[in-house]
Amino acid sequence: MEQGEQRRVLPAIPLRGVSILPGMITNIDLNRQPSLKALEFAMRNHTNIFLVTQQKIETDDNNLATLYETGCIARVVQMFQLPNQIVRVVVEGMKRARLFSLEQQKDAFMMAEVMEFDLEEHGWSMEECEARSRVLKELLARYLYLQPNVPKELAVTASNTMDFKVLLRTFAAYLPFYFQQRQAYLDATDEELLYEMVVTDLQNELNVLQVKKELQENVKTQVDKHQKEYMLREQMQVIKKELGADDTIPDADEFTKQLENLAAPEPVKEKIKKEIARLKNVTGSSSETAMQRVYVETLLEMPWEKSSEEFTDLDEAEAILEREHYGLEKVKERILEFLAVRSLTKETESTIICLVGPPGTGKTSIAKSVAEALHKEYVRICLGGIRDEAEIRGHRRTYIGAMPGRIANALKQAGVKNPLILLDEVDKLAKDYKGDPASALLEVLDSQQNKAFRDHYIEIPLDLSAVCFIATANSLSEIPRPLLDRMEVIEVNSYTSNEKFHIAKEHLWKKQLIKNGLTTKQLTISDAAIRKMIQEYTREAGVRELERKIATLCRKTARAIVQNGETAVKVKDKNLELYLGKAKYRTNEAAKKAEVGLVHGLAWTSVGGDVLSIEVAILPGKGKVHLTGQLGDVMKESAQIGFSYIRSQSQKFGISPEFYKENDLHVHIPEGAVPKDGPSAGITMATAMLSAITAEAVRGDVAMTGEITLRGRVLPVGGLKEKLLAAKTSGIKTVLLSSENERNIAELDGEVIQELELVYVETMEDVIRHAFRSQLMKGK
């Protein structure tokens, strides 16, 4: 190493995070007073400055211990004044120098005693220098390919110079490395050491840039070019993966802790353990990781062996049921029987009850009350319109967006294995090419099979034997027979007027007062007004329309209080019309005078009973029967059977055989837009046709229901409670029923048949005897 013999004293400027090398032209920003004073001294005395780097950036008070041993003697080329008392200085590195001592001056800056030195030269041949130059240029070319943004001085020098020494000094000065690396170049004492350091650092930097390029290419192949945000997330994930930092591992560890505290059978725990291990090892897109994570979370949230305490206090359960619902005695009795059996046997076999009845009769609400009475978690599943089997059994995990079925989700929502699950509107299930959900329910509602119900998404058998299922439906005819066979059917019949009165007074009235912000002092209603509302403003099996009418009263009262300043409103039967308008129904609609060819029949619908007025007209023709009113096939056949019966008994009725050759019959049932079907109008249509043929009037206060045979027998029908309530509402006094229905009448409340004369008939002759005002049978 060639080294000058003379030491020099120069103003010293400590630098933070920057190392200046000989041959390097750059700018530095100064704002510390000692540094500014040193610069001022150098400019005033036309001398160079000594630039030395601090070992720690945060240091303010510098001495020999806080500075590096080697610095650079530099020439001040230019200086600029910047805002905030900052001076920007353009300097050119001249010589390496070793720091020996520092002396504090009066102006607070330091003078440094330094000794210059040059790199020790090696006697390399021209070939050796050329080889080393080519290595540096080749490395730079690769570097520029991966990192184009480099100082232009480096690129220009590399392309124009053939001098190895100049090339080496330029590389050391301008390669964009950390200041610690440049300080090491500054400390180097010979050319060979500096060359090795530059080549090693440049090669390492190339390796880092190559890895970065591969990471970027991996990310680019995994994401869509238009999804910038998604690409950034993926890039982060790939980088984390390369560094060994992945969020999947902490999640898997957390799942493992949850598994240790999970109450589940050992096979279930083993399955979850395998899925957690698969989550740790999952590779590929983040969507696959997310799907696996959601699956593990679902398994951990299922209540495998977690159950609520069984409740068997019959007195409290009965009190809750009586408090929440008026009537519905059969349902309450069945629930209390279930509790009694449960308290004796201690078994938890599932109970499947199906509540069937018209809308608005309280089927859904009583299921919630039953859950409260049994102290069970309550979950409602609405099945109306479901046509995909996967809604019940779940989707297989091979599909994107797969999720558990509604049964598994209900258990997850309840948090226990023995909740009460309400299967609402089970008769509204549909089916298409995706499967039949009613068939999927067969396993759910079979107490012998649901101990191991397999959801396609969960893939682990679920024990449904402890679940209490309650289904609701409006009509049994829409429920498949195999499904109906698995349920215990309890009919929730239409409410009588008295039941509606008590429900309105004890439940609906209080509910609507609270809902509309009223008190019993602000709004009162008389019993007579409630009964008038039931008779003249509603005509339904349940109480939903009645509740809407009560809500109308409350809203009008609220407006009167707020807008008109009224303090109390009293609703009576005499002023009810002021709030609800004109009455919609009259109680004696059907009770008219006797007419020819007009007979009142009774029909059952999914929304309650109804009175059908069947009309028959005689017109010239050839003995044909025309049927209108949108009748179903069964009803059309009943009309044909009735007509055939009359023709077979023409002699008894005194009907000429020529009548059928010269006349046609037209049978019509009003409300033609409403579909009608069933055999229960058989005797009604036969009576109407006989009345029209014989021109004999039928009593207007008589209604009838029953199926007819070719020999004139009257067969029993169903829906009697709804039919009799409809007859009472329409002012009917006498109802003709099949004698076989007498046992069904015995099960009804006395209120249903009150004020009605029930006549039991066995044949059409009995019907004719009670329906016509005159004797039609020949010889009688």
PDB file of C-alpha atoms in Angstrom, residues 63 65 76 130 135 137 143 176-177 254 291 383 438 450 468 484 521 524 527 540 561 587 631 636 675 692 695:
ATOM      1  CA  ASN A  63     -15.881  11.476  18.718  1.00  0.00           C
ATOM      2  CA  ALA A  65     -15.359   6.083  19.109  1.00  0.00           C
ATOM      3  CA  VAL A  76     -16.731  21.087  -2.479  1.00  0.00           C
ATOM      4  CA  GLU A 130      -9.001  -7.541 -19.184  1.00  0.00           C
ATOM      5  CA  VAL A 135     -16.314 -10.241 -15.327  1.00  0.00           C
ATOM      6  CA  LYS A 137     -19.147  -5.895 -17.219  1.00  0.00           C
ATOM      7  CA  TYR A 143     -27.745  -6.603 -13.106  1.00  0.00           C
ATOM      8  CA  PRO A 176     -26.726   1.051  -5.164  1.00  0.00           C
ATOM      9  CA  PHE A 177     -25.717  -0.908  -2.086  1.00  0.00           C
ATOM     10  CA  GLU A 254     -55.913 -22.476  16.958  1.00  0.00           C
ATOM     11  CA  MET A 291     -62.596 -23.533   1.553  1.00  0.00           C
ATOM     12  CA  LEU A 383     -89.445 -25.302   3.264  1.00  0.00           C
ATOM     13  CA  ALA A 438     -89.234 -34.484   0.059  1.00  0.00           C
ATOM     14  CA  ASN A 450     -81.873 -40.333  11.537  1.00  0.00           C
ATOM     15  CA  CYS A 468     -87.784 -32.770  18.338  1.00  0.00           C
ATOM     16  CA  LEU A 484     -96.649 -38.413   5.703  1.00  0.00           C
ATOM     17  CA  LYS A 521    -106.600   3.990  28.722  1.00  0.00           C
ATOM     18  CA  THR A 524    -110.791   0.500  24.575  1.00  0.00           C
ATOM     19  CA  ASP A 527    -117.015  -7.207  23.470  1.00  0.00           C
ATOM     20  CA  GLU A 540    -111.419 -16.845   7.541  1.00  0.00           C
ATOM     21  CA  ILE A 561    -104.273  11.139  19.406  1.00  0.00           C
ATOM     22  CA  THR A 587    -124.643 -13.526   8.192  1.00  0.00           C
ATOM     23  CA  LEU A 631    -114.177 -28.445 -11.836  1.00  0.00           C
ATOM     24  CA  LYS A 636    -116.870 -34.097 -12.847  1.00  0.00           C
ATOM     25  CA  PRO A 675    -110.407 -24.514  -9.016  1.00  0.00           C
ATOM     26  CA  ALA A 692    -134.205 -28.783 -12.110  1.00  0.00           C
ATOM     27  CA  ALA A 695    -139.111 -28.375 -11.275  1.00  0.00           C
TER      28      ALA A 695
END
